[in-house]
PDB file of C-alpha atoms in Angstrom:
ATOM      1  CA  MET G   1      -6.837  19.746  -8.445  1.00 91.00           C
ATOM      2  CA  MET G   2      -7.505  19.425  -4.907  1.00 97.00           C
ATOM      3  CA  ARG G   3      -6.541  15.908  -3.097  1.00 98.00           C
ATOM      4  CA  ILE G   4      -9.018  14.320  -0.792  1.00 98.00           C
ATOM      5  CA  LEU G   5      -7.730  11.662   0.931  1.00 98.00           C
ATOM      6  CA  ILE G   6      -9.563   9.007   2.552  1.00 98.00           C
ATOM      7  CA  ASP G   7      -9.191   6.309   4.926  1.00 98.00           C
ATOM      8  CA  MET G   8     -11.047   2.589   4.725  1.00 98.00           C
ATOM      9  CA  ASP G   9     -11.714   1.256   8.303  1.00 98.00           C
ATOM     10  CA  ASP G  10     -14.793   3.074   9.727  1.00 97.00           C
ATOM     11  CA  VAL G  11     -15.024   5.883   7.327  1.00 98.00           C
ATOM     12  CA  THR G  12     -16.112   3.722   3.989  1.00 98.00           C
ATOM     13  CA  ALA G  13     -15.699   0.235   5.416  1.00 98.00           C
ATOM     14  CA  ASP G  14     -17.678  -1.195   8.716  1.00 98.00           C
ATOM     15  CA  ALA G  15     -14.767  -2.563  10.958  1.00 98.00           C
ATOM     16  CA  VAL G  16     -16.534  -2.171  13.828  1.00 97.00           C
ATOM     17  CA  ALA G  17     -19.325  -4.288  12.546  1.00 98.00           C
ATOM     18  CA  ARG G  18     -16.892  -7.144  12.066  1.00 98.00           C
ATOM     19  CA  PHE G  19     -15.534  -6.612  15.658  1.00 98.00           C
ATOM     20  CA  LEU G  20     -19.158  -7.460  17.513  1.00 98.00           C
ATOM     21  CA  GLU G  21     -19.863 -10.061  14.700  1.00 98.00           C
ATOM     22  CA  TRP G  22     -16.313 -12.405  15.172  1.00 98.00           C
ATOM     23  CA  TYR G  23     -16.782 -11.362  19.077  1.00 98.00           C
ATOM     24  CA  GLU G  24     -20.053 -12.125  19.349  1.00 98.00           C
ATOM     25  CA  ARG G  25     -19.172 -15.604  17.652  1.00 98.00           C
ATOM     26  CA  ASP G  26     -16.398 -16.510  20.012  1.00 98.00           C
ATOM     27  CA  PHE G  27     -17.844 -15.546  23.478  1.00 98.00           C
ATOM     28  CA  GLY G  28     -21.580 -14.868  22.879  1.00 98.00           C
ATOM     29  CA  ILE G  29     -22.173 -11.566  23.514  1.00 98.00           C
ATOM     30  CA  ARG G  30     -23.392  -9.310  21.645  1.00 98.00           C
ATOM     31  CA  TYR G  31     -21.463  -5.266  22.512  1.00 98.00           C
ATOM     32  CA  THR G  32     -23.639  -2.104  20.569  1.00 97.00           C
ATOM     33  CA  ARG G  33     -22.039   0.425  19.288  1.00 96.00           C
ATOM     34  CA  GLN G  34     -22.924   2.741  21.845  1.00 96.00           C
ATOM     35  CA  GLN G  35     -21.262   0.765  24.500  1.00 97.00           C
ATOM     36  CA  LEU G  36     -17.982   2.034  22.023  1.00 96.00           C
ATOM     37  CA  HIS G  37     -18.628   5.396  22.452  1.00 96.00           C
ATOM     38  CA  GLY G  38     -15.139   6.901  23.596  1.00 94.00           C
ATOM     39  CA  THR G  39     -13.463   3.670  23.734  1.00 96.00           C
ATOM     40  CA  LYS G  40     -13.063   0.291  21.783  1.00 95.00           C
ATOM     41  CA  LEU G  41     -14.294  -3.325  22.033  1.00 98.00           C
ATOM     42  CA  SER G  42     -10.797  -4.707  23.327  1.00 98.00           C
ATOM     43  CA  GLU G  43     -10.548  -2.588  26.156  1.00 97.00           C
ATOM     44  CA  ILE G  44     -14.226  -2.875  27.538  1.00 97.00           C
ATOM     45  CA  VAL G  45     -14.033  -6.718  26.962  1.00 98.00           C
ATOM     46  CA  PRO G  46     -13.448  -9.090  30.206  1.00 98.00           C
ATOM     47  CA  PRO G  47      -9.417  -8.739  30.488  1.00 98.00           C
ATOM     48  CA  GLU G  48      -8.741 -12.301  29.795  1.00 98.00           C
ATOM     49  CA  HIS G  49     -10.504 -11.647  25.815  1.00 98.00           C
ATOM     50  CA  LYS G  50      -8.378  -8.784  25.361  1.00 98.00           C
ATOM     51  CA  GLN G  51      -5.838 -10.121  23.244  1.00 98.00           C
ATOM     52  CA  THR G  52      -8.199 -12.387  21.654  1.00 98.00           C
ATOM     53  CA  VAL G  53      -9.755  -9.438  20.139  1.00 98.00           C
ATOM     54  CA  LEU G  54      -6.559  -7.726  19.093  1.00 98.00           C
ATOM     55  CA  ARG G  55      -5.235 -10.427  17.196  1.00 98.00           C
ATOM     56  CA  TYR G  56      -8.607 -10.047  15.187  1.00 98.00           C
ATOM     57  CA  PRO G  57      -7.706  -7.677  12.286  1.00 98.00           C
ATOM     58  CA  HIS G  58      -4.684  -9.572  12.032  1.00 98.00           C
ATOM     59  CA  GLN G  59      -6.655 -13.169  11.086  1.00 98.00           C
ATOM     60  CA  LYS G  60      -7.432 -13.709   7.223  1.00 98.00           C
ATOM     61  CA  GLY G  61     -10.811 -12.433   6.468  1.00 98.00           C
ATOM     62  CA  PHE G  62     -11.295 -10.260   8.967  1.00 98.00           C
ATOM     63  CA  PHE G  63     -10.553  -7.485   6.371  1.00 98.00           C
ATOM     64  CA  LYS G  64     -13.130  -9.480   3.610  1.00 98.00           C
ATOM     65  CA  ASP G  65     -16.468  -8.484   2.531  1.00 97.00           C
ATOM     66  CA  LEU G  66     -16.714  -5.747   5.295  1.00 98.00           C
ATOM     67  CA  PRO G  67     -20.161  -3.590   5.265  1.00 98.00           C
ATOM     68  CA  VAL G  68     -20.081  -0.292   3.136  1.00 98.00           C
ATOM     69  CA  ILE G  69     -20.721   2.771   6.093  1.00 97.00           C
ATOM     70  CA  GLN G  70     -24.043   4.155   5.037  1.00 97.00           C
ATOM     71  CA  ASP G  71     -23.910   6.561   2.087  1.00 97.00           C
ATOM     72  CA  SER G  72     -20.628   6.768   1.962  1.00 98.00           C
ATOM     73  CA  LYS G  73     -19.988   5.238  -1.415  1.00 98.00           C
ATOM     74  CA  GLU G  74     -22.589   8.315  -2.712  1.00 98.00           C
ATOM     75  CA  VAL G  75     -20.332  10.544  -0.983  1.00 98.00           C
ATOM     76  CA  ILE G  76     -17.171   9.568  -1.738  1.00 98.00           C
ATOM     77  CA  GLU G  77     -18.509   9.536  -5.827  1.00 98.00           C
ATOM     78  CA  ALA G  78     -20.026  13.111  -5.415  1.00 98.00           C
ATOM     79  CA  LEU G  79     -16.314  14.277  -4.253  1.00 98.00           C
ATOM     80  CA  ASN G  80     -14.360  12.550  -7.001  1.00 98.00           C
ATOM     81  CA  ASN G  81     -16.757  13.871  -9.658  1.00 98.00           C
ATOM     82  CA  ILE G  82     -15.353  17.010  -8.522  1.00 97.00           C
ATOM     83  CA  TYR G  83     -12.125  16.650  -6.226  1.00 98.00           C
ATOM     84  CA  GLU G  84      -8.837  13.792  -6.745  1.00 98.00           C
ATOM     85  CA  VAL G  85     -10.129  11.387  -4.092  1.00 98.00           C
ATOM     86  CA  PHE G  86      -7.260   9.252  -3.324  1.00 98.00           C
ATOM     87  CA  VAL G  87      -7.926   6.112  -0.772  1.00 98.00           C
ATOM     88  CA  VAL G  88      -5.597   5.968   2.120  1.00 98.00           C
ATOM     89  CA  SER G  89      -5.480   2.623   4.278  1.00 98.00           C
ATOM     90  CA  ALA G  90      -3.362   2.091   7.081  1.00 97.00           C
ATOM     91  CA  ALA G  91      -3.244  -1.666   5.810  1.00 98.00           C
ATOM     92  CA  MET G  92       0.243  -2.476   6.570  1.00 98.00           C
ATOM     93  CA  GLU G  93      -0.425  -3.295   9.879  1.00 98.00           C
ATOM     94  CA  PHE G  94      -2.370  -6.574   8.945  1.00 98.00           C
ATOM     95  CA  LYS G  95      -0.712  -8.068   5.767  1.00 98.00           C
ATOM     96  CA  TYR G  96      -3.410 -10.333   4.925  1.00 98.00           C
ATOM     97  CA  SER G  97      -5.760  -7.199   4.455  1.00 98.00           C
ATOM     98  CA  LEU G  98      -3.860  -6.117   1.277  1.00 98.00           C
ATOM     99  CA  TYR G  99      -5.921  -8.389  -1.099  1.00 98.00           C
ATOM    100  CA  ASP G 100      -8.982  -8.153   0.658  1.00 98.00           C
ATOM    101  CA  LYS G 101      -9.144  -4.308   0.995  1.00 98.00           C
ATOM    102  CA  PHE G 102      -8.034  -3.819  -3.182  1.00 98.00           C
ATOM    103  CA  GLU G 103     -10.840  -6.612  -3.632  1.00 98.00           C
ATOM    104  CA  TRP G 104     -13.381  -4.351  -1.143  1.00 98.00           C
ATOM    105  CA  LEU G 105     -12.371  -0.895  -3.061  1.00 98.00           C
ATOM    106  CA  ASP G 106     -12.890  -3.070  -6.617  1.00 98.00           C
ATOM    107  CA  GLN G 107     -16.224  -4.122  -5.598  1.00 98.00           C
ATOM    108  CA  HIS G 108     -17.581  -0.773  -3.710  1.00 98.00           C
ATOM    109  CA  PHE G 109     -15.329   2.114  -5.276  1.00 98.00           C
ATOM    110  CA  PRO G 110     -14.941   0.721  -8.340  1.00 98.00           C
ATOM    111  CA  PHE G 111     -14.492   4.758  -9.001  1.00 98.00           C
ATOM    112  CA  ILE G 112     -11.215   5.052  -7.453  1.00 98.00           C
ATOM    113  CA  PRO G 113      -8.696   3.102  -9.857  1.00 98.00           C
ATOM    114  CA  TRP G 114      -5.655   1.929  -8.667  1.00 98.00           C
ATOM    115  CA  LYS G 115      -3.754   4.807  -9.384  1.00 98.00           C
ATOM    116  CA  ARG G 116      -5.691   6.594  -6.139  1.00 98.00           C
ATOM    117  CA  ARG G 117      -5.204   3.661  -3.995  1.00 98.00           C
ATOM    118  CA  VAL G 118      -2.512   3.906  -1.038  1.00 98.00           C
ATOM    119  CA  PHE G 119      -1.724   1.347   1.478  1.00 98.00           C
ATOM    120  CA  CYS G 120       1.051   2.701   4.228  1.00 98.00           C
ATOM    121  CA  GLY G 121       1.739   2.248   7.673  1.00 97.00           C
ATOM    122  CA  ASP G 122       2.552   5.743   8.806  1.00 95.00           C
ATOM    123  CA  LYS G 123       0.378   8.439   7.377  1.00 97.00           C
ATOM    124  CA  THR G 124       3.145  10.744   7.881  1.00 96.00           C
ATOM    125  CA  ILE G 125       4.239  10.049   4.539  1.00 97.00           C
ATOM    126  CA  VAL G 126       1.701  10.840   2.501  1.00 97.00           C
ATOM    127  CA  LYS G 127       0.395  14.544   1.181  1.00 97.00           C
ATOM    128  CA  GLY G 128      -2.670  16.128  -0.129  1.00 98.00           C
ATOM    129  CA  ASP G 129      -5.163  18.834   0.881  1.00 98.00           C
ATOM    130  CA  VAL G 130      -7.773  17.301   2.771  1.00 98.00           C
ATOM    131  CA  LEU G 131      -7.818  14.034   4.829  1.00 97.00           C
ATOM    132  CA  ILE G 132     -10.715  12.546   6.281  1.00 97.00           C
ATOM    133  CA  ASP G 133     -10.282   9.921   8.949  1.00 97.00           C
ATOM    134  CA  ASP G 134     -11.476   8.740  12.112  1.00 96.00           C
ATOM    135  CA  HIS G 135      -8.171   7.879  13.981  1.00 94.00           C
ATOM    136  CA  ASP G 136      -6.519  11.419  15.954  1.00 91.00           C
ATOM    137  CA  PHE G 137      -3.031  10.508  15.483  1.00 92.00           C
ATOM    138  CA  ASN G 138      -3.452  10.145  11.932  1.00 94.00           C
ATOM    139  CA  LEU G 139      -4.869  13.548  11.712  1.00 93.00           C
ATOM    140  CA  PHE G 140      -2.590  15.120  13.822  1.00 92.00           C
ATOM    141  CA  VAL G 141       0.678  14.593  11.782  1.00 92.00           C
ATOM    142  CA  PHE G 142      -1.586  15.292   8.574  1.00 95.00           C
ATOM    143  CA  THR G 143      -0.005  19.272   7.392  1.00 93.00           C
ATOM    144  CA  GLY G 144      -3.461  19.517   5.161  1.00 96.00           C
ATOM    145  CA  ARG G 145      -6.961  20.326   6.549  1.00 96.00           C
ATOM    146  CA  PRO G 146      -7.874  17.427   9.125  1.00 96.00           C
ATOM    147  CA  ILE G 147     -11.427  16.058   9.394  1.00 96.00           C
ATOM    148  CA  VAL G 148     -12.569  13.668  11.983  1.00 95.00           C
ATOM    149  CA  PHE G 149     -15.209  11.203  10.611  1.00 96.00           C
ATOM    150  CA  PHE G 150     -17.250   9.948  13.422  1.00 94.00           C
ATOM    151  CA  SER G 151     -16.494   6.277  14.808  1.00 94.00           C
ATOM    152  CA  PRO G 152     -17.595   5.405  18.232  1.00 93.00           C
ATOM    153  CA  PRO G 153     -14.226   5.911  20.209  1.00 92.00           C
ATOM    154  CA  ASN G 154     -13.558   9.049  18.851  1.00 92.00           C
ATOM    155  CA  VAL G 155     -16.985  10.584  19.940  1.00 88.00           C
ATOM    156  CA  HIS G 156     -15.137  12.714  22.460  1.00 86.00           C
ATOM    157  CA  TYR G 157     -12.396  14.048  20.199  1.00 82.00           C
ATOM    158  CA  ILE G 158     -13.434  17.427  19.574  1.00 73.00           C
ATOM    159  CA  LYS G 159     -10.313  19.177  18.273  1.00 75.00           C
ATOM    160  CA  ASN G 160     -10.886  19.099  14.595  1.00 79.00           C
ATOM    161  CA  GLU G 161     -13.403  19.913  11.936  1.00 91.00           C
ATOM    162  CA  ARG G 162     -15.937  16.710  12.243  1.00 93.00           C
ATOM    163  CA  ILE G 163     -17.551  15.140  10.001  1.00 93.00           C
ATOM    164  CA  ASP G 164     -20.382  12.655  11.701  1.00 91.00           C
ATOM    165  CA  THR G 165     -22.264  10.734   8.573  1.00 94.00           C
TER     166      THR G 165
ATOM    167  CA  MET L   1      15.537  12.693  10.412  1.00 91.00           C
ATOM    168  CA  MET L   2      15.755  13.029   6.632  1.00 97.00           C
ATOM    169  CA  ARG L   3      13.441  10.708   5.339  1.00 98.00           C
ATOM    170  CA  ILE L   4      15.155   8.272   2.312  1.00 98.00           C
ATOM    171  CA  LEU L   5      12.356   6.533  -0.021  1.00 98.00           C
ATOM    172  CA  ILE L   6      13.310   3.381  -2.214  1.00 98.00           C
ATOM    173  CA  ASP L   7      11.487   1.705  -4.736  1.00 98.00           C
ATOM    174  CA  MET L   8      11.585  -1.890  -4.811  1.00 98.00           C
ATOM    175  CA  ASP L   9      11.348  -3.439  -8.451  1.00 98.00           C
ATOM    176  CA  ASP L  10      14.523  -3.467 -10.131  1.00 97.00           C
ATOM    177  CA  VAL L  11      16.045  -1.579  -6.888  1.00 98.00           C
ATOM    178  CA  THR L  12      15.296  -3.657  -4.666  1.00 98.00           C
ATOM    179  CA  ALA L  13      13.749  -6.777  -6.128  1.00 98.00           C
ATOM    180  CA  ASP L  14      14.586  -8.349  -8.628  1.00 98.00           C
ATOM    181  CA  ALA L  15      11.930  -8.155 -11.633  1.00 98.00           C
ATOM    182  CA  VAL L  16      13.945  -8.362 -14.800  1.00 97.00           C
ATOM    183  CA  ALA L  17      15.170 -11.628 -13.818  1.00 98.00           C
ATOM    184  CA  ARG L  18      11.230 -13.158 -13.299  1.00 98.00           C
ATOM    185  CA  PHE L  19      10.667 -11.513 -16.842  1.00 98.00           C
ATOM    186  CA  LEU L  20      13.472 -13.385 -18.226  1.00 98.00           C
ATOM    187  CA  GLU L  21      12.814 -15.928 -16.587  1.00 98.00           C
ATOM    188  CA  TRP L  22       9.142 -16.382 -17.512  1.00 98.00           C
ATOM    189  CA  TYR L  23       9.819 -15.778 -21.089  1.00 98.00           C
ATOM    190  CA  GLU L  24      11.863 -18.368 -21.639  1.00 98.00           C
ATOM    191  CA  ARG L  25      10.066 -20.738 -20.191  1.00 98.00           C
ATOM    192  CA  ASP L  26       7.071 -19.521 -22.407  1.00 98.00           C
ATOM    193  CA  PHE L  27       8.728 -19.391 -25.157  1.00 98.00           C
ATOM    194  CA  GLY L  28      12.176 -21.358 -25.002  1.00 98.00           C
ATOM    195  CA  ILE L  29      14.481 -17.754 -25.563  1.00 98.00           C
ATOM    196  CA  ARG L  30      16.586 -16.686 -22.913  1.00 98.00           C
ATOM    197  CA  TYR L  31      16.770 -12.624 -23.700  1.00 98.00           C
ATOM    198  CA  THR L  32      20.173 -11.231 -21.447  1.00 97.00           C
ATOM    199  CA  ARG L  33      19.941  -7.863 -19.487  1.00 96.00           C
ATOM    200  CA  GLN L  34      22.168  -6.463 -22.335  1.00 96.00           C
ATOM    201  CA  GLN L  35      19.387  -6.471 -24.459  1.00 97.00           C
ATOM    202  CA  LEU L  36      17.115  -4.155 -22.559  1.00 96.00           C
ATOM    203  CA  HIS L  37      19.378  -1.443 -21.947  1.00 96.00           C
ATOM    204  CA  GLY L  38      17.061   1.466 -23.037  1.00 95.00           C
ATOM    205  CA  THR L  39      14.249  -0.340 -23.862  1.00 96.00           C
ATOM    206  CA  LYS L  40      12.044  -3.235 -22.162  1.00 95.00           C
ATOM    207  CA  LEU L  41      11.298  -7.054 -22.959  1.00 98.00           C
ATOM    208  CA  SER L  42       7.877  -6.008 -23.904  1.00 98.00           C
ATOM    209  CA  GLU L  43       8.980  -4.136 -26.629  1.00 97.00           C
ATOM    210  CA  ILE L  44      11.869  -6.602 -27.841  1.00 98.00           C
ATOM    211  CA  VAL L  45      10.093  -9.863 -28.565  1.00 98.00           C
ATOM    212  CA  PRO L  46       8.140 -10.928 -31.441  1.00 98.00           C
ATOM    213  CA  PRO L  47       4.593  -8.577 -31.613  1.00 98.00           C
ATOM    214  CA  GLU L  48       2.391 -11.589 -31.368  1.00 98.00           C
ATOM    215  CA  HIS L  49       4.129 -11.883 -27.671  1.00 98.00           C
ATOM    216  CA  LYS L  50       4.149  -8.815 -26.139  1.00 98.00           C
ATOM    217  CA  GLN L  51       0.906  -8.897 -24.625  1.00 98.00           C
ATOM    218  CA  THR L  52       2.002 -11.740 -23.127  1.00 98.00           C
ATOM    219  CA  VAL L  53       5.074 -10.539 -21.595  1.00 98.00           C
ATOM    220  CA  LEU L  54       3.083  -6.999 -20.275  1.00 98.00           C
ATOM    221  CA  ARG L  55       0.729  -9.679 -18.652  1.00 98.00           C
ATOM    222  CA  TYR L  56       2.687 -11.268 -16.479  1.00 98.00           C
ATOM    223  CA  PRO L  57       2.951  -8.966 -13.495  1.00 98.00           C
ATOM    224  CA  HIS L  58      -0.542  -9.555 -13.254  1.00 98.00           C
ATOM    225  CA  GLN L  59      -0.343 -13.213 -12.598  1.00 98.00           C
ATOM    226  CA  LYS L  60       0.168 -14.419  -9.743  1.00 98.00           C
ATOM    227  CA  GLY L  61       3.458 -15.212  -7.878  1.00 98.00           C
ATOM    228  CA  PHE L  62       5.191 -13.126 -10.718  1.00 98.00           C
ATOM    229  CA  PHE L  63       6.534 -10.924  -7.615  1.00 98.00           C
ATOM    230  CA  LYS L  64       7.548 -14.194  -5.072  1.00 98.00           C
ATOM    231  CA  ASP L  65      10.455 -15.040  -4.032  1.00 97.00           C
ATOM    232  CA  LEU L  66      12.521 -12.740  -6.203  1.00 98.00           C
ATOM    233  CA  PRO L  67      15.957 -12.405  -6.232  1.00 98.00           C
ATOM    234  CA  VAL L  68      17.376  -9.679  -4.376  1.00 98.00           C
ATOM    235  CA  ILE L  69      19.510  -6.655  -5.682  1.00 97.00           C
ATOM    236  CA  GLN L  70      23.369  -7.438  -5.034  1.00 97.00           C
ATOM    237  CA  ASP L  71      24.582  -5.638  -2.413  1.00 97.00           C
ATOM    238  CA  SER L  72      21.150  -3.531  -1.879  1.00 98.00           C
ATOM    239  CA  LYS L  73      20.335  -5.204   1.638  1.00 98.00           C
ATOM    240  CA  GLU L  74      23.599  -4.476   3.001  1.00 98.00           C
ATOM    241  CA  VAL L  75      23.372  -0.853   1.504  1.00 98.00           C
ATOM    242  CA  ILE L  76      19.982   0.203   2.814  1.00 98.00           C
ATOM    243  CA  GLU L  77      20.482  -1.261   6.304  1.00 98.00           C
ATOM    244  CA  ALA L  78      22.952   0.731   6.777  1.00 98.00           C
ATOM    245  CA  LEU L  79      21.221   3.398   5.284  1.00 98.00           C
ATOM    246  CA  ASN L  80      18.266   2.601   7.551  1.00 98.00           C
ATOM    247  CA  ASN L  81      21.231   2.920  10.643  1.00 98.00           C
ATOM    248  CA  ILE L  82      21.142   6.431   9.912  1.00 97.00           C
ATOM    249  CA  TYR L  83      18.149   8.024   8.347  1.00 98.00           C
ATOM    250  CA  GLU L  84      14.391   6.810   8.361  1.00 98.00           C
ATOM    251  CA  VAL L  85      14.160   5.071   5.271  1.00 98.00           C
ATOM    252  CA  PHE L  86      10.704   4.025   3.934  1.00 98.00           C
ATOM    253  CA  VAL L  87      10.426   1.083   1.089  1.00 98.00           C
ATOM    254  CA  VAL L  88       7.359   2.700  -1.909  1.00 98.00           C
ATOM    255  CA  SER L  89       6.991   0.952  -3.803  1.00 98.00           C
ATOM    256  CA  ALA L  90       4.105   1.359  -7.144  1.00 97.00           C
ATOM    257  CA  ALA L  91       2.561  -2.316  -6.795  1.00 98.00           C
ATOM    258  CA  MET L  92      -1.530  -0.878  -6.818  1.00 98.00           C
ATOM    259  CA  GLU L  93      -0.875  -1.698 -10.560  1.00 98.00           C
ATOM    260  CA  PHE L  94      -0.609  -5.756  -9.793  1.00 98.00           C
ATOM    261  CA  LYS L  95      -3.273  -6.641  -7.032  1.00 98.00           C
ATOM    262  CA  TYR L  96      -1.465 -10.046  -6.453  1.00 98.00           C
ATOM    263  CA  SER L  97       1.562  -8.291  -5.575  1.00 98.00           C
ATOM    264  CA  LEU L  98       1.236  -7.187  -2.318  1.00 98.00           C
ATOM    265  CA  TYR L  99       1.095 -10.231  -0.358  1.00 98.00           C
ATOM    266  CA  ASP L 100       4.087 -11.374  -1.331  1.00 98.00           C
ATOM    267  CA  LYS L 101       5.877  -8.218  -1.446  1.00 98.00           C
ATOM    268  CA  PHE L 102       4.781  -8.035   1.764  1.00 98.00           C
ATOM    269  CA  GLU L 103       5.897 -10.950   2.518  1.00 98.00           C
ATOM    270  CA  TRP L 104       9.137 -10.793   0.389  1.00 98.00           C
ATOM    271  CA  LEU L 105      10.190  -7.449   2.755  1.00 98.00           C
ATOM    272  CA  ASP L 106       9.362  -9.551   5.986  1.00 98.00           C
ATOM    273  CA  GLN L 107      11.752 -11.818   4.529  1.00 98.00           C
ATOM    274  CA  HIS L 108      14.646  -9.884   2.988  1.00 98.00           C
ATOM    275  CA  PHE L 109      14.213  -6.459   4.550  1.00 98.00           C
ATOM    276  CA  PRO L 110      12.835  -7.390   8.395  1.00 98.00           C
ATOM    277  CA  PHE L 111      14.562  -4.080   9.171  1.00 98.00           C
ATOM    278  CA  ILE L 112      12.106  -2.009   7.343  1.00 98.00           C
ATOM    279  CA  PRO L 113       8.535  -2.907   9.754  1.00 98.00           C
ATOM    280  CA  TRP L 114       5.518  -2.409   8.398  1.00 98.00           C
ATOM    281  CA  LYS L 115       4.938   1.303   9.858  1.00 98.00           C
ATOM    282  CA  ARG L 116       7.354   1.875   6.792  1.00 98.00           C
ATOM    283  CA  ARG L 117       6.357   0.390   3.620  1.00 98.00           C
ATOM    284  CA  VAL L 118       3.938   2.169   1.405  1.00 98.00           C
ATOM    285  CA  PHE L 119       2.655   0.300  -1.841  1.00 98.00           C
ATOM    286  CA  CYS L 120       0.933   2.787  -3.931  1.00 98.00           C
ATOM    287  CA  GLY L 121      -0.396   3.327  -7.393  1.00 97.00           C
ATOM    288  CA  ASP L 122       1.004   7.088  -8.176  1.00 95.00           C
ATOM    289  CA  LYS L 123       4.051   8.146  -6.369  1.00 97.00           C
ATOM    290  CA  THR L 124       2.943  12.397  -6.107  1.00 96.00           C
ATOM    291  CA  ILE L 125       1.025  11.118  -2.862  1.00 97.00           C
ATOM    292  CA  VAL L 126       4.133  10.842  -0.785  1.00 97.00           C
ATOM    293  CA  LYS L 127       6.350  13.125   0.671  1.00 97.00           C
ATOM    294  CA  GLY L 128      10.176  13.066   1.719  1.00 98.00           C
ATOM    295  CA  ASP L 129      13.778  13.973   1.258  1.00 98.00           C
ATOM    296  CA  VAL L 130      14.686  11.618  -1.144  1.00 98.00           C
ATOM    297  CA  LEU L 131      13.532   9.156  -3.436  1.00 97.00           C
ATOM    298  CA  ILE L 132      15.629   6.214  -5.268  1.00 97.00           C
ATOM    299  CA  ASP L 133      13.816   4.630  -8.178  1.00 97.00           C
ATOM    300  CA  ASP L 134      14.384   3.214 -11.491  1.00 96.00           C
ATOM    301  CA  HIS L 135      10.739   5.290 -13.526  1.00 94.00           C
ATOM    302  CA  ASP L 136      11.522   8.588 -14.353  1.00 91.00           C
ATOM    303  CA  PHE L 137       8.489   9.451 -14.751  1.00 91.00           C
ATOM    304  CA  ASN L 138       8.201   8.213 -10.610  1.00 94.00           C
ATOM    305  CA  LEU L 139      11.524  10.661 -10.372  1.00 93.00           C
ATOM    306  CA  PHE L 140       9.933  13.795 -11.791  1.00 92.00           C
ATOM    307  CA  VAL L 141       7.305  14.354  -9.873  1.00 92.00           C
ATOM    308  CA  PHE L 142       8.924  13.811  -6.661  1.00 95.00           C
ATOM    309  CA  THR L 143       9.616  17.206  -4.896  1.00 93.00           C
ATOM    310  CA  GLY L 144      12.587  16.154  -2.896  1.00 96.00           C
ATOM    311  CA  ARG L 145      16.128  14.745  -4.015  1.00 96.00           C
ATOM    312  CA  PRO L 146      15.201  12.009  -6.439  1.00 96.00           C
ATOM    313  CA  ILE L 147      18.174   9.639  -7.776  1.00 96.00           C
ATOM    314  CA  VAL L 148      18.168   7.036 -10.243  1.00 95.00           C
ATOM    315  CA  PHE L 149      18.679   3.925  -9.567  1.00 96.00           C
ATOM    316  CA  PHE L 150      20.203   2.022 -12.538  1.00 94.00           C
ATOM    317  CA  SER L 151      18.080  -0.097 -14.157  1.00 94.00           C
ATOM    318  CA  PRO L 152      18.499  -1.391 -18.052  1.00 93.00           C
ATOM    319  CA  PRO L 153      15.733   0.486 -19.550  1.00 92.00           C
ATOM    320  CA  ASN L 154      17.041   3.665 -18.337  1.00 92.00           C
ATOM    321  CA  VAL L 155      20.310   3.539 -18.714  1.00 89.00           C
ATOM    322  CA  HIS L 156      20.328   6.006 -21.115  1.00 86.00           C
ATOM    323  CA  TYR L 157      18.708   8.198 -19.082  1.00 82.00           C
ATOM    324  CA  ILE L 158      20.929  10.881 -17.797  1.00 73.00           C
ATOM    325  CA  LYS L 159      18.523  13.830 -16.478  1.00 75.00           C
ATOM    326  CA  ASN L 160      19.126  13.287 -12.866  1.00 79.00           C
ATOM    327  CA  GLU L 161      21.438  12.001 -10.013  1.00 91.00           C
ATOM    328  CA  ARG L 162      22.062   8.343 -10.737  1.00 92.00           C
ATOM    329  CA  ILE L 163      23.528   5.615  -8.691  1.00 93.00           C
ATOM    330  CA  ASP L 164      24.294   2.665 -10.672  1.00 91.00           C
ATOM    331  CA  THR L 165      24.895  -0.094  -8.084  1.00 94.00           C
TER     332      THR L 165
END
C-alpha cells in the first residue's frame, strides 16, 4: 500500500503561530504571516532579539497545544482511509517537544496510531512513497515523491510540486 | 558512508534489568536472566501478574537511568568513528520513554547527536545498510543486513547472523 509521510510543524501543527505569539508576549510587537514570506521570524526581528527567537522551540511548552493547520485533520484522515499515512517529524532537535508532540497527535490525529509516528533528526533515514513537508532540505533528500506544503518561509521555493492548503 | 542502525532496549540499554528489578520490588521474587531464555518475564510469572508486568514499560520512569549493556558504549563509539551510526528505537509504544531515552542517550552516547536518533513505532519506515536489533520482527522487515543482538528471549532464534556481546 502506498505510504504517505507527513511532516508536523507548519503542515499539521501551526508552529508559526507560537513564534508570533511568544515574540509578542516578550517584545510587544505582533508580526504578521505576510511579513514572514520568503524569510523567518529570527531573520526579521531586531538583531538583538534573534537568539531569543531561535531558542523558543528549545523551551518547554513551545509545542504544547499548537493550533491545528486548517483542514489538515480532515484531509489527512481521508488520505489515511486510503493510504498508509505516517507522521514524520524532525522532533529530535527539540527534546522537550517529544512528549508534547506525542500528546498532540493523540489529541488531534488519534487515527495515526503510535506505530505510524516517527520522530527523527535527519529525514534521510526514512523511506516512503510520498513526503509532504514544508522544508526544502527534507524534501531534497527524499527518494520518493516530494511535495512542498506551503509555509510563509517557503513561498518562493518552486522546485517541487506544491500544496498550498 | 555505510549506515549502521542500532536498537536501544536490550542492545544498548538494559531493559531486562528494569523488568527484573520492578518485579522483585512488587512481588519479592528475583527471576534470573537464565530463566528468560527463549521466553520473557510476562510469560513465566504467575498468570495473575502478567498484566502488571506488561504495563511496566508504559509507566513513568521505566526507561530512566537504565544500565548500559556491557561494552556497548565502547564498541558503538568505535563503529561511529568509521561508519554513520543511527540509534533507532521503537519508542513510540511507550510515550513516557521518549524524553527519558533522549536524556539517556545524551548521558551515555553523547557521540550520537540528535540528527542520528530515531524514535519510531514500526521499523519498516527506516532504511540503512545494517540493523543490529534483538527482535526478530524488526530484523525480518529490514531491507539491509539484519544482525541479531543476543537477548535472553531470542537465544533460540538462529535465522540471522548473530552478535552475542
